Coordinates of C-alpha atoms (C1' of nucleotides) in Angstrom, one line a residue:
Chain D
M1 CA 7.3 -70.2 63.9
P2 CA 8.1 -68.6 60.6
H3 CA 5.3 -66.5 59.2
T4 CA 4.5 -66.4 55.5
Y5 CA 5.2 -63.0 54.1
R6 CA 2.8 -62.7 51.2
V7 CA 2.2 -59.0 51.6
D8 CA -1.1 -57.9 50.1
R9 CA -1.9 -54.3 49.5
T10 CA -4.7 -54.6 47.0
E11 CA -7.5 -54.4 49.6
E12 CA -8.9 -51.1 50.8
C13 CA -9.0 -50.3 54.5
K14 CA -12.8 -51.1 54.6
P15 CA -12.2 -54.2 56.6
Y16 CA -10.8 -52.1 59.4
K17 CA -13.8 -49.9 59.6
A18 CA -16.1 -52.9 59.8
S19 CA -14.2 -53.9 62.9
E20 CA -15.5 -53.0 66.3
F21 CA -12.0 -52.0 67.3
F22 CA -11.4 -49.4 64.6
R23 CA -14.9 -48.0 64.2
T24 CA -14.4 -45.3 66.8
L25 CA -10.8 -44.4 65.8
S26 CA -10.2 -41.0 64.2
A27 CA -9.3 -40.9 60.5
A28 CA -5.8 -39.8 61.4
A29 CA -5.3 -42.7 63.8
L30 CA -6.6 -45.2 61.3
A31 CA -4.2 -43.9 58.6
D32 CA -1.3 -44.1 61.1
F33 CA -2.2 -47.6 62.0
E34 CA -2.6 -48.5 58.3
S35 CA 0.9 -47.1 57.5
L36 CA 2.5 -49.3 60.2
A37 CA 0.7 -52.5 59.5
I38 CA 1.5 -55.1 56.9
R39 CA -1.1 -57.4 55.4
Q40 CA -0.6 -61.0 54.8
T41 CA -2.5 -64.1 53.8
Y42 CA -2.3 -67.1 56.1
A43 CA -3.0 -70.7 55.2
P44 CA -4.9 -73.1 57.4
R45 CA -2.9 -74.7 60.2
E46 CA -0.4 -71.8 60.3
V47 CA 0.2 -70.6 63.8
L48 CA 0.1 -66.9 64.6
F49 CA 1.5 -67.3 68.1
E50 CA 2.0 -69.9 70.7
E51 CA 1.3 -69.9 74.4
K52 CA 4.3 -69.4 76.7
R53 CA 6.0 -67.3 74.0
N54 CA 6.7 -63.7 74.4
P55 CA 4.4 -61.4 72.4
S56 CA 6.1 -59.9 69.3
R57 CA 3.3 -58.7 67.0
V58 CA -0.3 -57.5 67.1
F59 CA -2.6 -59.2 64.8
V60 CA -5.8 -57.9 63.3
L61 CA -8.0 -60.5 61.8
L62 CA -9.6 -59.0 58.6
E63 CA -10.9 -62.2 57.0
G64 CA -11.2 -65.8 58.0
Q65 CA -11.2 -67.7 61.3
V66 CA -8.5 -68.3 63.9
K67 CA -8.8 -71.0 66.6
L68 CA -7.6 -69.8 70.0
S69 CA -6.8 -72.7 72.4
M70 CA -4.8 -73.7 75.4
N71 CA -2.7 -76.9 75.3
S72 CA -1.4 -79.1 78.1
M73 CA 1.7 -81.1 77.6
D74 CA -0.2 -84.4 77.9
G75 CA -2.1 -83.6 74.7
R76 CA -5.3 -82.2 76.2
R77 CA -6.6 -79.1 74.7
L78 CA -9.1 -76.4 75.6
I79 CA -10.5 -74.3 72.7
L80 CA -11.2 -70.8 74.0
R81 CA -13.1 -69.6 70.9
I82 CA -13.0 -69.3 67.2
A83 CA -12.0 -65.7 66.5
G84 CA -13.6 -64.0 63.4
P85 CA -13.0 -60.8 61.4
G86 CA -12.5 -57.7 63.4
E87 CA -10.9 -59.4 66.4
L88 CA -7.4 -58.8 67.8
P89 CA -6.3 -62.1 69.2
G90 CA -3.6 -61.9 71.8
L91 CA -4.1 -58.2 72.4
T92 CA -3.8 -58.7 76.2
S93 CA -0.3 -60.2 76.0
V94 CA 0.9 -57.5 73.6
L95 CA -0.2 -54.9 76.1
S96 CA 1.1 -56.5 79.3
G97 CA 4.2 -57.9 77.7
K98 CA 3.6 -61.1 79.5
E99 CA 3.8 -64.4 77.6
Y100 CA 0.8 -65.5 75.5
E101 CA -1.7 -67.5 77.5
M102 CA -3.1 -69.2 74.4
T103 CA -2.2 -70.5 70.9
A104 CA -3.7 -69.0 67.8
E105 CA -4.0 -71.3 64.8
V106 CA -5.5 -70.4 61.4
L107 CA -8.6 -72.4 60.5
C108 CA -9.5 -71.2 57.1
P109 CA -7.5 -68.9 54.8
C110 CA -7.1 -65.6 56.6
K111 CA -6.2 -62.0 55.7
I112 CA -4.4 -60.5 58.6
A113 CA -2.9 -57.2 59.3
S114 CA -0.1 -57.1 61.9
M115 CA 2.7 -54.9 63.3
H116 CA 5.5 -55.1 65.8
R117 CA 4.5 -54.8 69.4
Q118 CA 6.7 -51.8 69.9
E119 CA 5.2 -50.0 67.0
F120 CA 1.7 -50.7 68.3
L121 CA 2.7 -49.3 71.7
G122 CA 4.1 -46.3 70.0
F123 CA 0.8 -46.0 68.1
L124 CA -1.1 -46.0 71.4
L125 CA 1.1 -43.3 72.8
R126 CA 0.4 -41.1 69.8
H127 CA -3.3 -41.8 69.8
P128 CA -4.4 -42.2 73.5
A129 CA -8.0 -42.2 72.4
A130 CA -7.3 -45.7 70.9
Y131 CA -7.0 -47.0 74.5
A132 CA -10.8 -46.7 74.6
S133 CA -11.0 -49.2 71.8
V134 CA -8.4 -51.4 73.6
A135 CA -10.5 -51.3 76.8
R136 CA -13.6 -52.2 74.9
D137 CA -11.9 -55.2 73.2
L138 CA -10.4 -56.4 76.5
S139 CA -13.7 -56.1 78.2
Q140 CA -15.4 -58.2 75.6
E141 CA -12.7 -60.9 75.8
Y142 CA -13.0 -60.9 79.6
T143 CA -16.7 -61.4 79.4
R144 CA -16.2 -64.3 77.0
A145 CA -13.6 -65.9 79.3
C146 CA -16.1 -65.6 82.2
E147 CA -18.8 -67.2 80.1
Q148 CA -16.5 -70.1 79.3
L149 CA -15.5 -70.4 83.0
R150 CA -19.2 -70.7 83.8
T151 CA -19.6 -73.4 81.2
V152 CA -16.5 -75.4 81.9
G153 CA -16.1 -74.8 85.6
L154 CA -19.6 -74.3 87.0
A155 CA -21.8 -76.6 84.8
A156 CA -21.9 -80.0 86.5
T157 CA -22.6 -82.3 83.6
A158 CA -21.7 -82.8 80.0
P159 CA -25.3 -82.2 78.7
V160 CA -25.4 -78.8 80.5
K161 CA -22.1 -77.8 79.0
L162 CA -23.1 -78.8 75.5
A163 CA -26.4 -77.1 75.6
R164 CA -24.7 -73.9 76.8
L165 CA -22.2 -74.1 73.9
L166 CA -24.9 -74.7 71.3
L167 CA -27.0 -71.8 72.5
E168 CA -23.9 -69.6 72.4
L169 CA -23.0 -70.8 68.9
C170 CA -26.5 -70.3 67.5
G171 CA -26.7 -66.7 68.8
G172 CA -27.7 -64.5 65.8
A173 CA -28.4 -67.4 63.5
Q174 CA -31.4 -67.4 61.2
Q175 CA -34.8 -68.3 62.5
T176 CA -37.2 -70.5 60.5
E177 CA -40.7 -71.6 61.4
R178 CA -39.2 -74.9 62.5
G179 CA -36.5 -73.4 64.8
T180 CA -33.0 -71.9 64.7
Q181 CA -30.8 -73.3 62.0
F182 CA -27.0 -72.8 61.6
R183 CA -23.9 -74.5 60.4
L184 CA -21.8 -76.2 63.0
T185 CA -18.3 -76.0 61.5
L186 CA -16.6 -77.7 64.5
T187 CA -16.0 -81.4 64.6
H188 CA -17.3 -83.4 67.6
G189 CA -13.8 -83.6 68.8
E190 CA -13.4 -79.8 68.7
I191 CA -16.8 -79.4 70.4
G192 CA -15.4 -81.6 73.1
E193 CA -12.3 -79.5 73.4
C194 CA -14.5 -76.4 73.8
I195 CA -16.4 -77.8 76.8
G196 CA -13.9 -80.2 78.3
T197 CA -15.4 -83.5 77.4
S198 CA -14.5 -86.4 75.1
R199 CA -15.5 -86.8 71.5
E200 CA -17.7 -89.8 72.2
T201 CA -19.6 -88.0 74.9
V202 CA -20.4 -85.2 72.4
T203 CA -21.8 -87.7 70.0
R204 CA -23.8 -89.5 72.6
T205 CA -25.2 -86.3 74.2
L206 CA -26.0 -84.8 70.8
S207 CA -28.0 -87.9 69.7
D208 CA -29.7 -87.9 73.1
F209 CA -30.8 -84.3 72.4
K210 CA -32.0 -85.5 69.0
S211 CA -34.0 -88.3 70.4
R212 CA -35.7 -85.9 72.8
H213 CA -36.6 -83.7 69.7
L214 CA -34.7 -80.7 71.1
L215 CA -32.7 -80.5 67.9
D216 CA -31.9 -82.2 64.6
F217 CA -28.8 -82.4 62.4
R218 CA -27.8 -83.6 59.0
G219 CA -24.2 -83.2 58.1
S220 CA -22.9 -80.0 59.6
T221 CA -26.3 -78.3 59.6
L222 CA -27.9 -78.1 63.0
M223 CA -31.5 -77.1 63.7
I224 CA -32.6 -76.3 67.2
H225 CA -36.3 -77.1 67.4
N226 CA -37.0 -76.5 71.0
H227 CA -35.0 -73.5 72.0
L228 CA -36.7 -73.2 75.4
A229 CA -36.1 -76.9 76.4
L230 CA -32.5 -76.6 75.4
A231 CA -32.1 -73.5 77.5
N232 CA -33.6 -75.5 80.3
C233 CA -30.9 -78.1 79.8
A234 CA -28.3 -75.4 79.9
E235 CA -29.7 -74.3 83.3
V236 CA -29.8 -70.6 82.3
Chain J
M1 CA -29.1 -54.7 97.6
P2 CA -28.8 -51.7 100.0
H3 CA -25.3 -50.5 100.8
T4 CA -24.2 -49.3 104.2
Y5 CA -23.5 -45.6 104.0
R6 CA -21.0 -45.1 106.7
V7 CA -19.0 -42.5 104.9
D8 CA -15.4 -42.2 106.2
R9 CA -13.3 -39.2 105.2
T10 CA -10.6 -39.5 107.8
E11 CA -8.2 -41.4 105.6
E12 CA -5.8 -39.7 103.3
C13 CA -5.6 -40.7 99.7
K14 CA -2.5 -42.7 100.2
P15 CA -4.3 -46.0 99.6
Y16 CA -5.1 -44.8 96.1
K17 CA -1.5 -44.3 95.3
A18 CA -0.5 -47.7 96.6
S19 CA -2.9 -49.1 94.0
E20 CA -1.6 -50.2 90.7
F21 CA -4.6 -48.5 89.0
F22 CA -4.0 -45.0 90.4
R23 CA -0.2 -45.0 90.4
T24 CA 0.1 -43.7 86.9
L25 CA -2.7 -41.1 87.1
S26 CA -1.9 -37.4 87.1
A27 CA -2.4 -35.5 90.3
A28 CA -5.3 -33.7 88.7
A29 CA -7.0 -36.9 87.7
L30 CA -6.5 -38.4 91.2
A31 CA -8.0 -35.3 92.8
D32 CA -11.0 -35.4 90.4
F33 CA -11.6 -39.1 91.2
E34 CA -11.2 -38.4 94.9
S35 CA -13.8 -35.6 94.8
L36 CA -16.4 -37.9 93.1
A37 CA -15.8 -41.0 95.2
I38 CA -17.3 -41.8 98.6
R39 CA -15.6 -44.0 101.1
Q40 CA -17.5 -46.5 103.1
T41 CA -16.8 -49.4 105.5
Y42 CA -18.3 -52.8 104.6
A43 CA -18.8 -55.6 107.0
P44 CA -18.2 -59.3 106.2
R45 CA -20.9 -61.0 104.2
E46 CA -22.1 -57.7 102.7
V47 CA -22.6 -58.0 98.9
L48 CA -21.1 -55.2 96.7
F49 CA -22.8 -56.5 93.6
E50 CA -24.5 -59.6 92.2
E51 CA -24.2 -61.4 88.9
K52 CA -26.9 -60.8 86.4
R53 CA -27.5 -57.3 87.8
N54 CA -26.8 -54.2 85.9
P55 CA -23.7 -52.3 87.0
S56 CA -24.5 -49.2 89.0
R57 CA -21.2 -48.3 90.8
V58 CA -17.4 -48.6 90.5
F59 CA -15.7 -50.0 93.5
V60 CA -12.1 -49.5 94.6
L61 CA -11.0 -51.8 97.3
L62 CA -8.7 -49.9 99.6
E63 CA -8.5 -52.3 102.5
G64 CA -9.7 -55.8 103.2
Q65 CA -10.7 -58.8 101.0
V66 CA -13.6 -59.4 98.7
K67 CA -14.6 -62.8 97.3
L68 CA -15.5 -62.9 93.7
S69 CA -17.6 -65.9 92.6
M70 CA -20.1 -67.2 90.1
N71 CA -23.1 -69.1 91.4
S72 CA -25.4 -71.5 89.7
M73 CA -29.1 -71.8 90.7
D74 CA -28.5 -75.4 91.9
G75 CA -26.2 -74.2 94.7
R76 CA -22.9 -74.8 93.0
R77 CA -20.3 -72.0 93.2
L78 CA -17.0 -71.2 91.5
I79 CA -14.7 -68.8 93.3
L80 CA -12.9 -66.7 90.8
R81 CA -10.5 -65.1 93.2
I82 CA -10.1 -63.2 96.5
A83 CA -9.6 -59.6 95.5
G84 CA -7.2 -57.5 97.7
P85 CA -6.4 -53.8 98.2
G86 CA -5.9 -51.8 95.0
E87 CA -8.3 -53.9 92.9
L88 CA -11.4 -52.7 91.1
P89 CA -13.8 -55.6 91.1
G90 CA -16.4 -55.5 88.4
L91 CA -14.7 -52.9 86.3
T92 CA -15.4 -54.7 83.1
S93 CA -19.2 -54.6 83.6
V94 CA -19.1 -51.0 84.5
L95 CA -17.3 -50.2 81.3
S96 CA -19.4 -52.4 79.0
G97 CA -22.6 -51.7 80.7
K98 CA -23.5 -55.4 80.5
E99 CA -24.6 -57.2 83.6
Y100 CA -22.1 -58.4 86.2
E101 CA -20.7 -61.8 85.4
M102 CA -19.8 -62.4 89.0
T103 CA -20.9 -61.7 92.6
A104 CA -18.6 -59.7 95.0
E105 CA -19.0 -60.5 98.7
V106 CA -17.0 -58.9 101.5
L107 CA -14.8 -61.4 103.4
C108 CA -13.2 -59.3 106.1
P109 CA -14.0 -55.7 107.0
C110 CA -13.3 -53.5 104.0
K111 CA -12.7 -49.9 103.2
I112 CA -14.0 -49.2 99.8
A113 CA -14.3 -46.1 97.6
S114 CA -17.1 -46.0 95.1
M115 CA -18.9 -43.8 92.6
H116 CA -21.8 -44.0 90.2
R117 CA -21.1 -45.6 86.9
Q118 CA -22.1 -42.5 85.0
E119 CA -19.7 -40.3 87.1
F120 CA -16.9 -42.8 86.4
L121 CA -17.6 -42.7 82.7
G122 CA -17.5 -38.9 82.8
F123 CA -14.3 -39.1 84.7
L124 CA -12.8 -41.2 81.9
L125 CA -13.9 -38.7 79.3
R126 CA -12.2 -35.9 81.2
H127 CA -9.1 -37.9 81.7
P128 CA -8.5 -40.2 78.7
A129 CA -5.1 -41.1 80.0
A130 CA -6.9 -43.1 82.7
Y131 CA -7.9 -45.5 80.0
A132 CA -4.3 -46.8 80.1
S133 CA -4.9 -47.8 83.7
V134 CA -8.2 -49.4 82.8
A135 CA -6.6 -51.4 80.0
R136 CA -3.8 -52.5 82.4
D137 CA -6.3 -53.6 85.0
L138 CA -8.5 -55.5 82.4
S139 CA -5.4 -57.1 81.0
Q140 CA -4.5 -58.4 84.5
E141 CA -8.0 -59.7 85.1
Y142 CA -8.0 -61.5 81.8
T143 CA -4.7 -63.1 82.5
R144 CA -6.1 -64.4 85.8
A145 CA -9.2 -65.7 84.1
C146 CA -7.1 -67.6 81.6
E147 CA -5.0 -69.1 84.4
Q148 CA -8.2 -70.3 86.1
L149 CA -9.5 -71.7 82.8
R150 CA -6.3 -73.6 82.6
T151 CA -6.7 -75.0 86.1
V152 CA -10.4 -75.7 85.9
G153 CA -10.9 -76.6 82.3
L154 CA -7.6 -78.1 81.2
A155 CA -6.3 -80.0 84.2
A156 CA -7.6 -83.5 84.1
T157 CA -7.6 -84.6 87.8
A158 CA -8.3 -83.1 91.2
P159 CA -4.6 -83.4 92.4
V160 CA -3.4 -81.4 89.4
K161 CA -5.9 -78.7 90.0
L162 CA -5.2 -78.5 93.7
A163 CA -1.4 -78.4 93.2
R164 CA -1.8 -75.6 90.7
L165 CA -3.9 -73.6 93.2
L166 CA -1.5 -74.1 96.0
L167 CA 1.4 -72.9 93.9
E168 CA -0.6 -69.9 92.8
L169 CA -1.5 -69.1 96.4
C170 CA 2.0 -69.5 97.8
G171 CA 3.4 -67.1 95.2
G172 CA 5.4 -64.5 97.1
A173 CA 5.2 -66.2 100.4
Q174 CA 8.2 -66.3 102.8
Q175 CA 10.8 -69.0 102.2
T176 CA 12.3 -70.9 105.1
E177 CA 15.1 -73.5 105.1
R178 CA 12.3 -76.1 105.3
G179 CA 10.3 -74.8 102.4
T180 CA 7.6 -72.2 101.6
Q181 CA 5.3 -71.3 104.4
F182 CA 2.0 -69.4 104.2
R183 CA -1.4 -69.0 105.8
L184 CA -4.2 -70.7 103.9
T185 CA -7.2 -68.6 104.8
L186 CA -9.6 -70.6 102.7
T187 CA -11.6 -73.5 104.1
H188 CA -11.5 -76.8 102.3
G189 CA -14.9 -76.1 101.0
E190 CA -13.8 -72.8 99.5
I191 CA -10.7 -74.4 98.0
G192 CA -13.0 -76.9 96.4
E193 CA -15.1 -74.0 95.0
C194 CA -11.9 -72.5 93.5
I195 CA -11.0 -75.6 91.5
G196 CA -14.4 -77.2 91.0
T197 CA -14.1 -80.2 93.3
S198 CA -15.9 -81.3 96.4
R199 CA -14.8 -80.5 100.0
E200 CA -14.0 -84.1 100.7
T201 CA -11.8 -84.5 97.7
V202 CA -9.8 -81.5 98.9
T203 CA -9.3 -83.1 102.3
R204 CA -8.2 -86.4 100.7
T205 CA -5.9 -84.9 98.2
L206 CA -4.3 -82.7 100.7
S207 CA -3.6 -85.5 103.1
D208 CA -2.3 -87.5 100.1
F209 CA 0.2 -84.7 99.4
K210 CA 1.1 -84.8 103.1
S211 CA 1.7 -88.5 103.2
R212 CA 4.0 -88.1 100.2
H213 CA 5.9 -85.4 102.1
L214 CA 5.2 -82.7 99.5
L215 CA 3.8 -80.4 102.1
D216 CA 2.6 -80.2 105.7
F217 CA -0.1 -78.3 107.5
R218 CA -1.1 -77.5 111.1
G219 CA -4.3 -75.5 111.4
S220 CA -4.4 -72.9 108.7
T221 CA -0.6 -72.8 108.2
L222 CA 0.7 -74.6 105.2
M223 CA 4.3 -75.5 104.5
I224 CA 5.4 -76.7 101.0
H225 CA 8.4 -78.9 101.5
N226 CA 9.0 -80.1 98.0
H227 CA 8.2 -77.3 95.7
L228 CA 9.5 -79.1 92.7
A229 CA 7.5 -82.2 93.2
L230 CA 4.4 -80.2 93.7
A231 CA 5.1 -78.3 90.5
N232 CA 5.4 -81.7 88.9
C233 CA 2.0 -82.7 90.2
A234 CA 0.7 -79.4 88.8
E235 CA 2.0 -80.4 85.4
V236 CA 3.6 -77.0 84.8
Chain I
dC1 C1' -12.0 -95.8 44.1
dG2 C1' -9.1 -96.2 47.7
dT3 C1' -7.5 -93.7 51.7
dT4 C1' -8.0 -90.9 55.5
dA5 C1' -10.8 -88.3 58.9
dA6 C1' -15.0 -88.0 61.4
dG7 C1' -18.9 -90.1 63.5
dT8 C1' -21.2 -94.0 66.0
dT9 C1' -22.1 -97.5 69.4
dG10 C1' -21.0 -100.9 73.0
dA11 C1' -18.4 -102.6 77.1
dA12 C1' -15.3 -102.0 80.7
dG13 C1' -12.8 -99.2 84.0
dT14 C1' -12.2 -95.2 87.1
dG15 C1' -11.9 -90.7 89.4
dA16 C1' -14.5 -88.2 92.0
dA17 C1' -19.3 -87.0 93.8
dT18 C1' -22.3 -88.2 97.2
dC19 C1' -23.9 -90.1 101.3
dA20 C1' -23.0 -91.1 106.0
dA21 C1' -21.0 -91.1 110.4
dG22 C1' -17.8 -89.5 113.1
dT23 C1' -14.0 -86.3 115.2
dA24 C1' -11.7 -81.9 116.3
dC25 C1' -12.0 -77.2 117.2
dC26 C1' -13.7 -73.2 118.3
dG27 C1' -16.4 -69.3 121.2
dT28 C1' -20.4 -68.7 124.4
dG29 C1' -22.9 -69.0 128.4
dG30 C1' -24.6 -71.6 132.4
Chain S
dC1 C1' -15.0 -75.2 134.7
dC2 C1' -17.6 -77.9 131.6
dA3 C1' -21.7 -78.5 128.7
dC4 C1' -23.3 -76.7 124.5
dG5 C1' -23.9 -75.5 119.5
dG6 C1' -21.8 -74.5 115.4
dT7 C1' -18.4 -75.0 111.9
dA8 C1' -14.8 -77.2 109.8
dC9 C1' -12.4 -81.3 109.0
dT10 C1' -11.8 -86.4 108.3
dT11 C1' -12.6 -91.1 106.7
dG12 C1' -15.1 -95.0 104.6
dA13 C1' -18.7 -97.0 101.5
dT14 C1' -21.4 -96.6 97.6
dT15 C1' -22.8 -94.7 93.3
dC16 C1' -22.4 -92.5 88.9
dA17 C1' -21.0 -89.9 84.9
dC18 C1' -17.7 -89.9 82.0
dT19 C1' -13.4 -91.6 80.0
dT20 C1' -11.1 -95.0 77.6
dC21 C1' -10.7 -98.7 74.5
dA22 C1' -12.2 -101.1 70.6
dA23 C1' -14.7 -102.2 66.5
dC24 C1' -17.2 -100.5 63.1
dT25 C1' -19.8 -97.3 59.8
dT26 C1' -20.1 -93.2 57.2
dA27 C1' -18.5 -89.2 54.9
dA28 C1' -15.0 -86.5 52.6
dC29 C1' -11.6 -86.0 49.0
dG30 C1' -7.8 -86.3 45.7

DNA sequence: CGTTAAGTTGAAGTGAATCAAGTACCGTGG
DNA sequence: CCACGGTACTTGATTCACTTCAACTTAACG
C-alpha cells in the first residue's frame, strides 16, 4: 500500500485548530505535533490503511472525505461511516497496537497530516493532557459504532434501517419551509452497504418513501418533507 | 431506578488492582479513587443504568457479570456483551455526558464500586495520567463493538454469525484431546439476541453443527471438536 | 456521441422469522 | 414420591422480506 509523498507545507495550521481533537491542546503541544507530522495530498481511491494490517501511522484528516468500511472475503462490505475534516480514522488501532478493524479509502481529494505510530505515542507521553482529546475522540467513535449497531443489528426491516440512516445523514442540514434538504453523495449501492441491504432494496424503499410523500429526490438532492413520519418509520 | 445501598467495606482493594483499568494507576490515584467510591452488592435482574438516560454514576465491576444490551420498543433486543470483573460499563457516556447507548443488567450477584459522575470527572482532573487507562478501556470497547458489527452486519447467514460467536466465546477455554470445551451460560434465546437471530434458528443451527460433527453439547457444556471447520463456517 | 456507472423495475428463489405443538428439565410443595 | 408450574429446548409447517438475477432506462463524462 504505497502512499503518495506529495508533501505540502503551504497551508497554515488553522485546519488543526478547527478540529475537535486539537482544539483543547496547548500551543506547545500543537507545535510539537506539527513538527512531527507531514502533510500530504491523497487522490480518490487511495487507501490509507487496510483492515487486518498492523497500524503504522496516525492520520489526521484536514480536508476531504475518507470512507471507513469493513470487508468480507466474499465481497460483501459494511460502510462504517464517511469521515470528514478533523477526524483521526484508525486512532484506536494506533493506540492499542492491534490490527486495524477497518479499511480507510479516500473518496475525494484529501489533505492529510500523518506521523509514525511510535512518534505519536512519544508525543502522548510528552503531552499527557492530549489523552483527554484522545478519550474524547474514542468516545465519539464508540457512540457512532453503537448507533450503527442499533441500525444494523436491532432494526428489523430495511425501511427502518434506511429511515434511520437518512435521519442521521440529514442531521444539521439546512431547513426550508418545505422540509430538510441536503445532498446525498452516496450511491444507492453505498447506502445499501451502510445498512446491510442490497442496492435494489434501497431503490425500492426510497421510491416507497417518495410515493408516501415522506421525501423527494432529484439527482443527488434529497428533501425530507415529513420529518416526523420518517422518524416514525425509523422507530425512534 | 433506585439502587440498593448495601455498602460493603470488608473487601480490600485487591480487586481494583486485578483490573486492567487500575493496574497502571499510581498508588495515590488508586487511594483517591477508593476514597470516593462506594461498594455495593447487586442482585440479579437489578439494572445499573438504562439506555436513553443521562449518565449519573461510574460503575466498576469487581465481581460477577453484567449484561449489556440495546432494546427497541417493539421488544427486540441486541446483547452487546456480558461484562466481567474489571470492566467499567458505560464509561463512554459518563465521559461524554451523552445519554447511555445501552442498558446494564446484573446477571449474577455482583460486587460493584461506583461514584458520582462529577466526582469521577474531578478525579480525572486531579490525575490526568488516569486518562491513559480511560483511553485503553475505550479502545477495547471500540474493538469489541467493531467485532460485533462484523458479526451482525457483515456476516450474511445465521450459521456464520453463530460460528463467529462460538469461536469468540471459547477464546481462552481449556483444550482437551477431543477439542475445546467450555460452559455456555447463555440460553438459546440470549445467543439469538447476541447475533440477531431467533431462538429457533439458534437451536436448528446448533444441531446442524452437531450433525456435521463440528461440535457437541450436553446441557450447558459445549465441546468444539473441529475448530478449523468451525472457523471455516465463520469465514475468518 | 459513445461508453461506463448508476438507477429502476419485474419475477423468481430462499433463508430465516413466525406460528404452533410438543418434549425435557428443573425446583417446589403437597 | 409424584404432581405441578415454569423455563428452556426441539421440531415441523407456513409465511414473508429480502436477495438475486435479468433486462432495461437514465445519467455522467471524456
